[in-house]
Amino acid sequence: MKKIIWISSILIWFIALFVPKASLSFSLFVLAYLMVAGPVFAKTLKSILKGNIFTVNFLMVIATIGAFIVNEPAEASIAMILYLLGEEIEDYAIYRSQKSISALLALKPQSATLWQESGNLVVSPETVAIGDILLATTGDKIALDGTIIEGEAYIDNSIITGESVPVHGKLGDSVLSGGLIKEGSLKISVTKPYQDSTISKMLAMIEHASESKSTSEKMMSRFATYYTPIVVGLAFLLTFIPVVFWSADAKTWLTRSFVFLAASCPCSLIISIPLTYFAGLHKASQNGILIKGANYLEAFSKIDTLVLDKTGTLTKGSFDLVAIESDSHSEEDVLTLAAMIEQYSKHPIAVSIRQAYTENMSRKTATANALPNISPTQFQEISGKGIVLHYQGNEYLCGNQSLLRDYGVSYPTGTSPYSVVYLAKDKEYIGSITIADQLKPDSVEAISQFRKLGLDNLQLFTGDRTEIANHIAREVGIDIVKADMLPSDKFNGVQALLNQKAANSKIAFVGDGINDASVLKLADIGIAMGGLGADIAVESADIILTNDRLSSLVLAFGISQKTARILKQNLILSLGFKGMILLLGSMGLVGMWAAVFADVGIMLLASLNSLRAGK
Ligand code: ADP
Ligand code: MG
């Protein structure tokens, strides 16, 4: 229906061009105009009622009505038709980019194979519960997040992380929904219901980011509040001055004023702004970078300080066991106790200790030994310090020196270059576990890339000891280091940076969100590492790196800078060209025709330029 109206309107416009009788052709032009202009009038009226007069629609309405008044009906109607055509193209471009994103996600798992004593059952992923056991073999898409309980496989996680090299999954590893099994077969114990699983969260988020038509509309209307009154004012002066001061011919100058108005419609910007953002967002999502909206992409190009967390951000966050020390207990007892205390924590140290325990056990008894399932009467995770747990009337501590000090437990001091986790029971020191983290392979390169892209102010915030922090900072090339920070110190540190920053600059914080979600929220741009694992991180962050790599953040920074550059180019191109046409129009050198068609040309040029953001 809409299409028919459009085509008829254009047809009528063409017929009107060849109708010799002036009054009839005028009526036909008015008809062609009215057939399409309704929505523009409606929008104009609506914003005027809201007290917002100077919109782009308002500009179009007065320019075209004016053109009719000065008897330029052909130009008046074609200007409106082309303006609306521009809007159609914008909608289409947005629709296309949304479709290409959902095409990416059309790969979403449609079914899951449940393993049951009585036989396998194919069900829809939405109906699977936590603890259910899934079967997945070569060629299958993993339907829900879970843990491997049997088998091994090579898994292609590229839909989620953009990383095409398959990862090797074995007993005890966690797997993400959306992963494709390249080779092997697995039994997976489901850890999250479908709606909380990685693939479905990712889908929801991408859809949300694509709704940012509103963002570009907001930018357009901000622009229009300056642009429209200036243009209308100039058009007024263009008639007023010659007629009043030089007694020039009113009709000639009025015509020029309306040409000026019609030519001033910023159609090329209307189209190219959203196109540029979508191209940029799309490119990012293809590389495992999820950006929650176009505004964050814009803001990210303006950062002048990047604060980095250490564990899990610069380092792998998976600690290797270096040594276990104790005078009173066997190494194995110390490890078991630590794993037991840490079993409810999501902290990378806790995960690593549990892993060390599992590996140690499976070396001895072929099957993976579950931890003694204890139900503590009290479990407390003290952020940046460690765990306090009450069980069978005893109080256990597992954490750093600061935790033991707080609880008045004395411990042997050492100068290990590694992280040390101390254990105590009922205020008696039991022993310690020394663990070592490693830099991620791309951390050094990523930091130097940031500097190359002009981001020099890099700061490391960590809850770890000064020696370790300095060591890591030296290795990656960061010179501003703050160590021994509690999560609240990190918050205050970022707050201080926000207070000092220059008006238009932005502060970004990148962390794993384990105990820094509040900082992710506080920073102008919060970036979460560690995929879609920690729900709280995904909620608090503005940018999520699904593949855990700092080099993805460099890529994201590059994309945001390129997007900003292209937006600026299009602005200069559009306004520059527009300025020229306006100047020529006001001197009577070009008519409304030229103005209108020049606009189409720039529109195409700007749109092509926009698409580069996705290259
Ligand atoms: P980072 O800044 O490196 O991310 P965190 O704030 O997460 O550090 O933790 C700081 C320190 O607190 C760790 O280095 C560790 O010593 C201690 N810690 C925190 N949580 C735990 C835990 N669950 N078990 C043992 N130690 C912990
Ligand atoms: Mg941390």
XYZ file of C-alpha atoms and ligand atoms in Angstrom:
643
model
C 0.000 0.000 0.000
C 2.714 2.415 0.993
C 4.625 1.505 -2.142
C 1.602 2.097 -4.370
C 1.112 5.551 -2.928
C 4.758 6.290 -3.489
C 4.829 5.146 -7.061
C 1.592 6.962 -7.897
C 2.910 10.115 -6.343
C 6.048 10.017 -8.467
C 4.015 9.152 -11.580
C 1.639 12.025 -11.016
C 4.616 14.284 -10.569
C 5.993 13.226 -13.963
C 2.620 13.635 -15.668
C 2.281 17.095 -14.170
C 5.582 18.054 -15.751
C 4.076 17.545 -19.211
C 0.639 19.009 -18.628
C 0.541 22.262 -20.553
C -2.328 23.864 -18.688
C -0.749 25.694 -15.764
C -3.605 25.414 -13.314
C -4.039 21.695 -13.937
C -0.334 20.917 -13.621
C -0.204 22.977 -10.420
C -3.049 20.920 -8.972
C -1.348 17.690 -9.964
C 1.884 18.766 -8.256
C -0.100 19.610 -5.146
C -1.751 16.192 -5.320
C 1.588 14.382 -5.667
C 2.836 16.390 -2.715
C -0.142 15.760 -0.491
C -0.050 12.043 -1.175
C 3.248 11.675 0.624
C 3.642 14.712 2.849
C 1.061 13.781 5.484
C 3.465 12.174 7.979
C 5.855 15.125 7.770
C 3.054 17.529 8.658
C 1.934 15.288 11.471
C 5.454 15.059 12.927
C 5.974 18.797 12.602
C 2.729 19.530 14.391
C 3.520 17.035 17.101
C 6.906 18.538 17.895
C 5.523 22.084 17.788
C 2.891 21.068 20.319
C 5.710 19.716 22.455
C 7.394 23.122 22.215
C 10.110 21.893 19.882
C 9.652 24.065 16.792
C 12.893 23.867 14.864
C 13.032 20.329 13.556
C 14.115 19.109 10.151
C 10.494 18.338 9.347
C 9.554 21.932 10.106
C 12.252 23.044 7.693
C 10.811 20.851 4.962
C 7.273 22.068 5.565
C 8.012 25.777 5.322
C 10.464 25.349 2.459
C 8.017 23.422 0.315
C 4.962 25.513 1.169
C 7.031 28.564 0.360
C 8.011 27.090 -2.974
C 4.351 26.595 -3.823
C 3.626 30.185 -2.853
C 6.305 31.545 -5.168
C 4.920 29.284 -7.881
C 7.622 26.626 -8.041
C 5.303 23.646 -7.579
C 7.445 21.041 -9.382
C 10.406 21.729 -7.115
C 8.287 21.901 -4.020
C 6.776 18.481 -4.558
C 9.947 16.723 -5.697
C 11.864 18.125 -2.704
C 9.343 16.578 -0.356
C 9.284 13.305 -2.268
C 13.063 12.992 -2.163
C 13.221 13.923 1.487
C 10.822 11.133 2.313
C 12.661 8.773 0.012
C 15.755 9.491 2.094
C 13.888 8.496 5.226
C 12.726 5.303 3.565
C 16.307 4.453 2.655
C 17.332 5.056 6.249
C 14.677 2.663 7.531
C 15.732 0.132 4.966
C 19.398 0.436 5.887
C 18.562 -0.111 9.533
C 16.347 -3.020 8.678
C 19.129 -4.558 6.605
C 21.744 -4.192 9.264
C 19.432 -5.699 11.838
C 18.805 -8.555 9.506
C 22.455 -9.182 8.873
C 23.025 -9.302 12.611
C 20.189 -11.693 13.160
C 21.448 -13.760 10.250
C 24.587 -14.150 12.296
C 22.438 -15.346 15.103
C 20.135 -17.432 12.968
C 22.726 -19.993 13.869
C 21.100 -20.117 17.259
C 20.509 -23.646 18.504
C 17.061 -24.955 17.630
C 17.102 -28.175 19.586
C 18.957 -30.022 22.312
C 19.494 -33.739 22.772
C 18.805 -34.790 26.338
C 20.508 -37.871 27.710
C 18.250 -40.021 29.854
C 18.436 -43.495 31.315
C 15.470 -44.503 29.194
C 16.952 -43.154 25.955
C 17.787 -39.872 24.287
C 15.218 -37.204 23.780
C 15.308 -34.247 21.395
C 13.732 -31.197 22.973
C 13.646 -27.467 22.466
C 16.422 -25.669 24.390
C 13.916 -23.545 26.332
C 12.611 -26.605 28.157
C 15.958 -27.860 29.468
C 16.633 -27.399 33.182
C 19.813 -26.895 35.194
C 21.431 -30.249 35.905
C 19.965 -31.938 32.834
C 22.491 -33.821 30.749
C 22.981 -32.930 27.111
C 24.578 -34.976 24.377
C 26.401 -33.188 21.611
C 28.506 -34.680 18.839
C 30.323 -33.541 15.724
C 28.257 -30.997 13.820
C 25.951 -30.195 16.736
C 25.478 -26.777 18.170
C 25.732 -26.700 21.937
C 22.325 -25.504 23.071
C 22.917 -24.391 26.652
C 25.826 -23.390 28.842
C 27.248 -26.253 30.858
C 30.171 -28.291 32.088
C 31.697 -31.267 30.326
C 31.165 -34.435 32.367
C 32.289 -36.926 29.763
C 34.224 -36.964 26.504
C 36.254 -34.352 24.727
C 35.867 -32.285 21.600
C 37.114 -29.425 19.485
C 34.615 -26.611 19.711
C 34.255 -23.683 17.347
C 33.072 -20.717 19.414
C 33.271 -18.214 16.580
C 29.641 -17.080 16.743
C 30.205 -15.992 20.295
C 33.800 -14.864 20.318
C 34.682 -14.190 16.701
C 37.601 -16.557 17.287
C 37.771 -19.123 14.508
C 40.380 -21.448 15.994
C 38.510 -24.269 17.756
C 39.153 -24.750 21.455
C 39.755 -28.125 23.024
C 37.155 -28.985 25.631
C 37.730 -31.786 28.112
C 36.393 -33.134 31.365
C 35.528 -30.356 33.790
C 35.744 -27.533 31.248
C 32.790 -25.280 30.816
C 31.207 -24.882 27.412
C 29.147 -22.042 25.986
C 25.889 -22.327 24.140
C 26.355 -21.401 20.506
C 29.584 -23.354 20.254
C 29.767 -25.740 17.340
C 31.337 -29.153 17.829
C 33.895 -29.630 15.104
C 35.001 -33.019 16.226
C 34.288 -35.230 19.180
C 31.314 -35.876 21.380
C 30.385 -34.617 24.798
C 28.112 -35.194 27.710
C 27.348 -31.827 29.210
C 25.750 -31.037 32.509
C 23.647 -27.917 32.018
C 24.535 -25.006 34.318
C 22.181 -22.317 33.064
C 18.634 -22.286 31.730
C 18.342 -21.277 28.093
C 17.328 -17.675 28.747
C 20.478 -17.133 30.838
C 22.743 -19.002 28.469
C 25.354 -17.154 26.469
C 23.747 -17.339 23.054
C 20.372 -16.096 24.146
C 21.841 -13.264 26.174
C 23.944 -12.274 23.219
C 20.909 -12.257 20.976
C 18.982 -10.032 23.336
C 21.861 -7.624 23.596
C 22.521 -7.282 19.905
C 18.856 -6.689 19.282
C 18.897 -4.027 21.913
C 21.917 -2.268 20.412
C 20.283 -2.277 17.005
C 17.336 -0.383 18.371
C 19.552 2.635 18.502
C 17.692 4.336 15.725
C 16.611 6.463 18.637
C 20.234 7.396 19.308
C 20.793 8.762 15.853
C 17.407 10.424 15.938
C 18.441 12.126 19.129
C 21.648 13.295 17.492
C 19.722 14.552 14.482
C 17.297 16.507 16.593
C 20.124 17.987 18.640
C 21.701 19.080 15.387
C 18.386 20.442 14.085
C 17.863 22.666 17.103
C 20.863 24.724 15.999
C 20.707 24.214 12.283
C 17.038 24.922 11.566
C 16.748 28.325 13.275
C 19.996 29.475 11.671
C 18.827 28.442 8.225
C 15.369 29.943 8.697
C 16.942 33.154 9.983
C 19.278 33.391 7.003
C 16.431 32.747 4.569
C 14.505 35.562 6.205
C 17.427 37.961 5.933
C 17.969 36.932 2.331
C 14.632 38.531 1.423
C 14.469 41.152 4.134
C 17.775 42.917 3.495
C 17.624 43.344 -0.301
C 13.959 44.310 -0.279
C 14.069 46.717 2.646
C 17.477 48.291 2.122
C 17.910 48.185 -1.645
C 14.244 48.078 -2.626
C 14.978 45.003 -4.700
C 12.250 42.923 -6.320
C 10.426 41.055 -3.577
C 9.328 38.101 -5.716
C 12.872 37.317 -6.942
C 14.331 37.362 -3.480
C 11.456 35.496 -1.902
C 11.978 32.761 -4.473
C 15.668 32.651 -3.619
C 14.835 32.419 0.052
C 12.676 29.396 -0.535
C 15.251 27.769 -2.793
C 17.661 28.353 0.029
C 15.335 26.677 2.517
C 14.565 23.674 0.358
C 18.235 23.206 -0.394
C 19.146 23.311 3.247
C 17.479 20.033 4.189
C 20.301 17.832 5.554
C 19.101 14.603 3.941
C 22.583 13.210 3.464
C 23.245 13.474 7.195
C 19.934 11.938 8.110
C 20.900 8.832 6.232
C 24.597 8.596 6.820
C 24.632 8.946 10.607
C 22.738 5.748 11.403
C 24.402 3.894 8.560
C 27.830 4.686 9.934
C 26.933 3.502 13.408
C 25.415 0.296 12.179
C 28.396 -0.508 10.041
C 30.651 0.035 13.062
C 28.486 -1.935 15.485
C 28.186 -4.785 13.065
C 31.903 -5.006 12.517
C 32.408 -5.050 16.273
C 29.896 -7.823 16.868
C 31.521 -9.956 14.219
C 34.695 -9.789 16.243
C 33.242 -10.776 19.569
C 32.804 -7.207 20.749
C 29.324 -6.428 21.974
C 28.569 -2.743 22.323
C 25.329 -1.905 24.035
C 24.516 1.101 21.856
C 25.735 3.545 19.255
C 26.330 6.157 21.942
C 28.996 3.972 23.582
C 30.701 3.481 20.269
C 30.776 7.243 19.942
C 31.969 7.820 23.498
C 34.672 5.182 23.287
C 36.562 7.163 20.661
C 36.848 10.009 23.156
C 38.522 8.144 26.011
C 41.695 9.631 27.313
C 42.228 7.336 30.276
C 41.917 3.582 30.356
C 42.022 1.916 33.743
C 42.785 -1.782 33.681
C 42.162 -4.451 36.265
C 44.919 -7.027 36.539
C 43.562 -10.501 37.211
C 41.622 -11.832 34.264
C 42.187 -8.660 32.275
C 45.930 -8.378 31.696
C 46.575 -11.848 33.038
C 44.856 -15.095 32.225
C 43.200 -15.296 35.607
C 43.851 -19.002 35.709
C 46.443 -19.631 38.349
C 48.899 -22.526 38.293
C 49.847 -24.212 41.474
C 53.422 -23.346 42.445
C 53.752 -24.675 45.979
C 51.814 -25.773 49.005
C 53.357 -25.164 52.401
C 52.289 -26.357 55.807
C 53.964 -27.571 58.990
C 50.915 -29.272 60.402
C 49.039 -30.727 57.419
C 49.783 -32.719 54.292
C 49.782 -30.853 50.982
C 46.737 -32.761 49.914
C 44.796 -31.821 53.030
C 45.628 -28.165 52.537
C 44.462 -28.265 48.930
C 41.263 -30.116 49.795
C 40.456 -27.703 52.573
C 41.081 -24.713 50.316
C 38.924 -26.182 47.544
C 36.166 -26.851 50.040
C 36.213 -23.301 51.359
C 36.409 -21.814 47.878
C 33.646 -23.919 46.387
C 31.023 -21.163 46.360
C 33.237 -18.368 45.032
C 33.463 -17.171 41.437
C 36.796 -15.458 41.966
C 39.515 -16.578 39.518
C 41.627 -17.728 42.490
C 38.764 -19.887 43.736
C 38.174 -21.361 40.307
C 41.867 -22.159 39.962
C 42.096 -23.818 43.366
C 39.093 -25.992 42.593
C 40.664 -26.869 39.270
C 43.949 -27.806 40.952
C 42.028 -29.965 43.370
C 40.093 -31.737 40.610
C 43.243 -32.383 38.600
C 45.055 -33.713 41.613
C 42.173 -36.047 42.412
C 41.621 -37.325 38.903
C 45.306 -38.159 38.676
C 44.787 -40.546 41.556
C 41.341 -41.951 40.975
C 40.421 -42.106 37.267
C 37.008 -40.509 37.905
C 36.512 -36.874 38.827
C 35.917 -36.659 42.493
C 33.256 -34.225 43.574
C 34.081 -32.059 46.530
C 32.572 -33.009 49.851
C 29.257 -31.286 49.638
C 29.186 -29.194 52.769
C 26.459 -26.866 53.864
C 28.196 -24.080 55.705
C 26.244 -22.246 58.345
C 27.861 -19.040 57.222
C 29.710 -18.139 54.058
C 31.134 -14.727 53.458
C 33.251 -13.520 50.558
C 35.134 -10.390 51.502
C 35.911 -8.598 48.262
C 39.591 -8.111 47.674
C 40.499 -10.285 50.693
C 39.060 -13.773 50.577
C 36.587 -16.133 52.181
C 35.306 -16.662 55.707
C 33.334 -19.840 56.229
C 31.638 -21.386 59.235
C 31.158 -25.141 59.164
C 30.508 -27.634 61.947
C 31.262 -25.001 64.534
C 34.644 -24.076 63.095
C 35.679 -20.833 61.423
C 37.802 -21.194 58.302
C 39.706 -18.427 56.516
C 41.083 -18.583 53.014
C 42.519 -15.410 51.558
C 45.370 -12.939 51.572
C 47.480 -11.480 54.360
C 45.042 -8.680 54.898
C 42.256 -11.160 55.667
C 44.347 -12.984 58.280
C 45.389 -9.704 59.833
C 41.748 -8.618 60.104
C 40.960 -11.818 61.978
C 44.029 -11.601 64.189
C 45.752 -14.696 62.852
C 49.531 -14.659 62.686
C 51.185 -16.121 59.643
C 54.745 -16.598 58.405
C 55.844 -13.730 56.165
C 57.654 -14.357 52.940
C 58.663 -12.433 49.859
C 57.254 -14.662 47.184
C 56.986 -13.049 43.762
C 53.729 -14.971 43.335
C 50.263 -14.717 44.825
C 49.905 -16.542 48.124
C 46.610 -17.773 49.534
C 46.656 -18.338 53.307
C 44.497 -20.802 55.223
C 43.455 -20.717 58.846
C 41.080 -22.660 61.066
C 39.767 -21.179 64.295
C 42.447 -18.471 64.289
C 45.200 -21.080 63.867
C 47.343 -20.729 60.760
C 47.243 -23.956 58.737
C 49.293 -23.371 55.629
C 49.544 -21.517 52.342
C 49.117 -22.165 48.664
C 51.354 -20.291 46.251
C 49.836 -19.759 42.844
C 51.045 -17.991 39.724
C 49.113 -16.223 37.043
C 50.438 -15.541 33.563
C 50.075 -12.612 31.225
C 47.681 -13.215 28.387
C 49.699 -13.723 25.222
C 48.452 -10.515 23.624
C 48.586 -8.140 26.592
C 51.963 -6.588 25.835
C 51.102 -6.052 22.192
C 47.675 -4.629 23.053
C 49.106 -2.034 25.423
C 51.616 -0.858 22.859
C 48.869 -0.727 20.220
C 46.801 1.504 22.482
C 49.701 3.907 22.711
C 50.089 3.857 18.948
C 46.423 4.771 18.554
C 47.056 7.757 20.771
C 45.785 6.437 24.085
C 48.622 7.152 26.472
C 47.048 7.364 29.868
C 46.914 3.734 30.965
C 46.580 2.819 34.616
C 46.654 -0.495 36.416
C 44.358 -0.912 39.426
C 44.674 -4.134 41.375
C 43.835 -5.743 44.654
C 47.014 -7.737 44.479
C 50.305 -6.948 46.238
C 52.542 -4.114 45.093
C 55.427 -6.410 44.085
C 53.236 -8.453 41.771
C 51.454 -5.387 40.410
C 54.730 -3.636 39.610
C 56.142 -6.724 38.014
C 53.141 -7.152 35.706
C 53.014 -3.430 34.924
C 56.680 -3.421 33.921
C 56.164 -6.419 31.698
C 53.239 -4.944 29.764
C 54.479 -1.357 29.786
C 52.083 0.475 32.081
C 53.651 3.125 34.284
C 50.816 4.177 36.578
C 50.146 1.412 39.104
C 47.907 1.320 42.154
C 48.079 -1.895 44.195
C 46.515 -3.336 47.355
C 43.202 -1.835 46.385
C 39.926 -3.034 47.772
C 37.031 -2.871 45.322
C 35.937 0.318 47.076
C 39.379 1.822 46.448
C 39.031 1.062 42.765
C 35.667 2.786 42.810
C 37.105 5.849 44.520
C 40.085 5.844 42.176
C 37.892 5.942 39.094
C 35.666 8.532 40.754
C 38.731 10.726 41.300
C 39.666 10.395 37.629
C 36.131 11.322 36.633
C 36.311 14.418 38.816
C 39.570 15.559 37.260
C 38.872 14.813 33.642
C 38.479 17.436 30.936
C 34.909 18.238 29.927
C 34.713 16.263 26.718
C 36.957 13.333 27.562
C 35.915 9.931 28.843
C 37.272 7.471 31.383
C 37.031 3.782 30.589
C 37.498 0.878 32.978
C 38.104 -2.673 31.891
C 37.693 -5.524 34.349
C 36.298 -9.000 34.698
C 33.341 -7.847 36.740
C 33.909 -10.427 39.465
C 34.083 -7.824 42.180
C 34.281 -4.633 40.211
C 30.789 -4.404 38.733
C 30.207 -1.129 40.562
C 33.306 0.319 38.925
C 32.152 -0.886 35.508
C 28.934 1.030 36.087
C 30.653 4.131 37.397
C 33.114 4.640 34.547
C 31.949 6.517 31.457
C 32.546 3.302 29.606
C 32.671 0.022 31.486
C 34.188 -2.863 29.613
C 33.745 -6.432 30.795
C 36.216 -9.149 29.982
C 35.456 -12.762 30.409
C 32.668 -13.238 27.955
C 29.138 -13.509 29.103
C 29.970 -15.567 32.145
C 29.351 -13.217 35.008
C 25.789 -11.939 34.748
C 26.493 -8.939 36.870
C 29.344 -7.879 34.608
C 27.186 -8.179 31.514
C 24.553 -6.081 33.195
C 26.896 -3.347 34.393
C 29.176 -3.084 31.394
C 28.672 -1.022 28.257
C 31.030 -3.054 26.130
C 31.552 -6.780 26.510
C 34.468 -8.691 25.053
C 33.203 -12.189 24.529
C 36.618 -13.574 23.696
C 38.511 -12.338 26.718
C 41.256 -10.711 24.713
C 42.680 -7.273 25.270
C 43.486 -7.094 21.563
C 39.729 -7.080 20.905
C 39.550 -3.914 22.921
C 42.227 -2.397 20.720
C 40.121 -3.375 17.734
C 37.036 -1.839 19.353
C 38.964 1.368 19.956
C 40.060 1.373 16.322
C 36.496 0.847 15.122
C 35.200 3.641 17.312
C 37.867 6.027 16.093
C 37.176 5.146 12.487
C 33.444 5.577 13.001
C 34.005 8.987 14.559
C 36.272 9.961 11.676
C 33.732 8.928 9.062
C 30.950 10.790 10.855
C 33.085 13.897 10.823
C 33.956 13.475 7.137
C 30.290 13.118 6.257
C 29.419 16.165 8.302
C 32.052 18.244 6.521
C 31.136 16.820 3.121
C 27.424 17.391 3.599
C 27.614 20.797 5.190
C 30.402 21.984 2.910
C 28.559 21.060 -0.226
C 25.341 22.366 1.215
C 27.014 25.666 2.041
C 28.160 25.989 -1.550
C 24.729 25.259 -2.998
C 23.160 27.654 -0.540
C 25.575 30.379 -1.504
C 24.983 29.850 -5.223
C 21.229 29.593 -4.634
C 21.084 32.848 -2.750
C 22.918 34.576 -5.590
C 20.335 33.170 -7.972
C 22.941 31.092 -9.797
C 21.329 27.712 -9.189
C 17.653 26.885 -8.944
C 15.848 24.531 -6.659
C 16.414 21.680 -9.086
C 20.128 21.758 -8.699
C 19.772 22.057 -4.966
C 17.558 19.038 -4.679
C 19.584 16.817 -6.939
C 22.906 17.842 -5.460
C 21.514 16.593 -2.214
C 20.853 13.149 -3.644
C 24.415 12.990 -4.924
C 25.963 13.827 -1.575
C 23.573 11.439 0.085
C 24.937 8.583 -1.984
C 28.518 9.632 -1.447
C 28.056 9.945 2.306
C 26.306 6.583 2.480
C 29.112 4.853 0.635
C 31.564 6.478 2.999
C 29.498 5.260 5.977
C 29.805 1.677 4.915
C 33.565 1.935 5.306
C 33.046 1.834 9.073
C 32.255 -1.834 8.676
C 35.277 -2.653 6.592
P 42.382 -7.937 41.154
O 42.514 -6.467 41.295
O 43.679 -8.553 40.761
O 41.252 -8.356 40.278
P 40.786 -8.728 43.479
O 40.258 -7.451 43.980
O 39.851 -9.622 42.777
O 42.115 -8.509 42.623
O 41.410 -9.533 44.702
C 42.489 -8.991 45.414
C 43.155 -10.002 46.265
O 42.242 -10.503 47.246
C 43.626 -11.216 45.515
O 44.886 -11.014 44.969
C 43.628 -12.285 46.621
O 44.802 -12.194 47.358
C 42.485 -11.866 47.512
N 41.250 -12.619 47.228
C 40.096 -12.128 46.738
N 39.161 -13.072 46.621
C 39.734 -14.227 47.030
C 39.296 -15.600 47.127
N 38.060 -15.970 46.777
N 40.171 -16.501 47.597
C 41.423 -16.141 47.945
N 41.896 -14.906 47.866
C 41.076 -13.941 47.421
Mg 39.255 -8.628 39.798
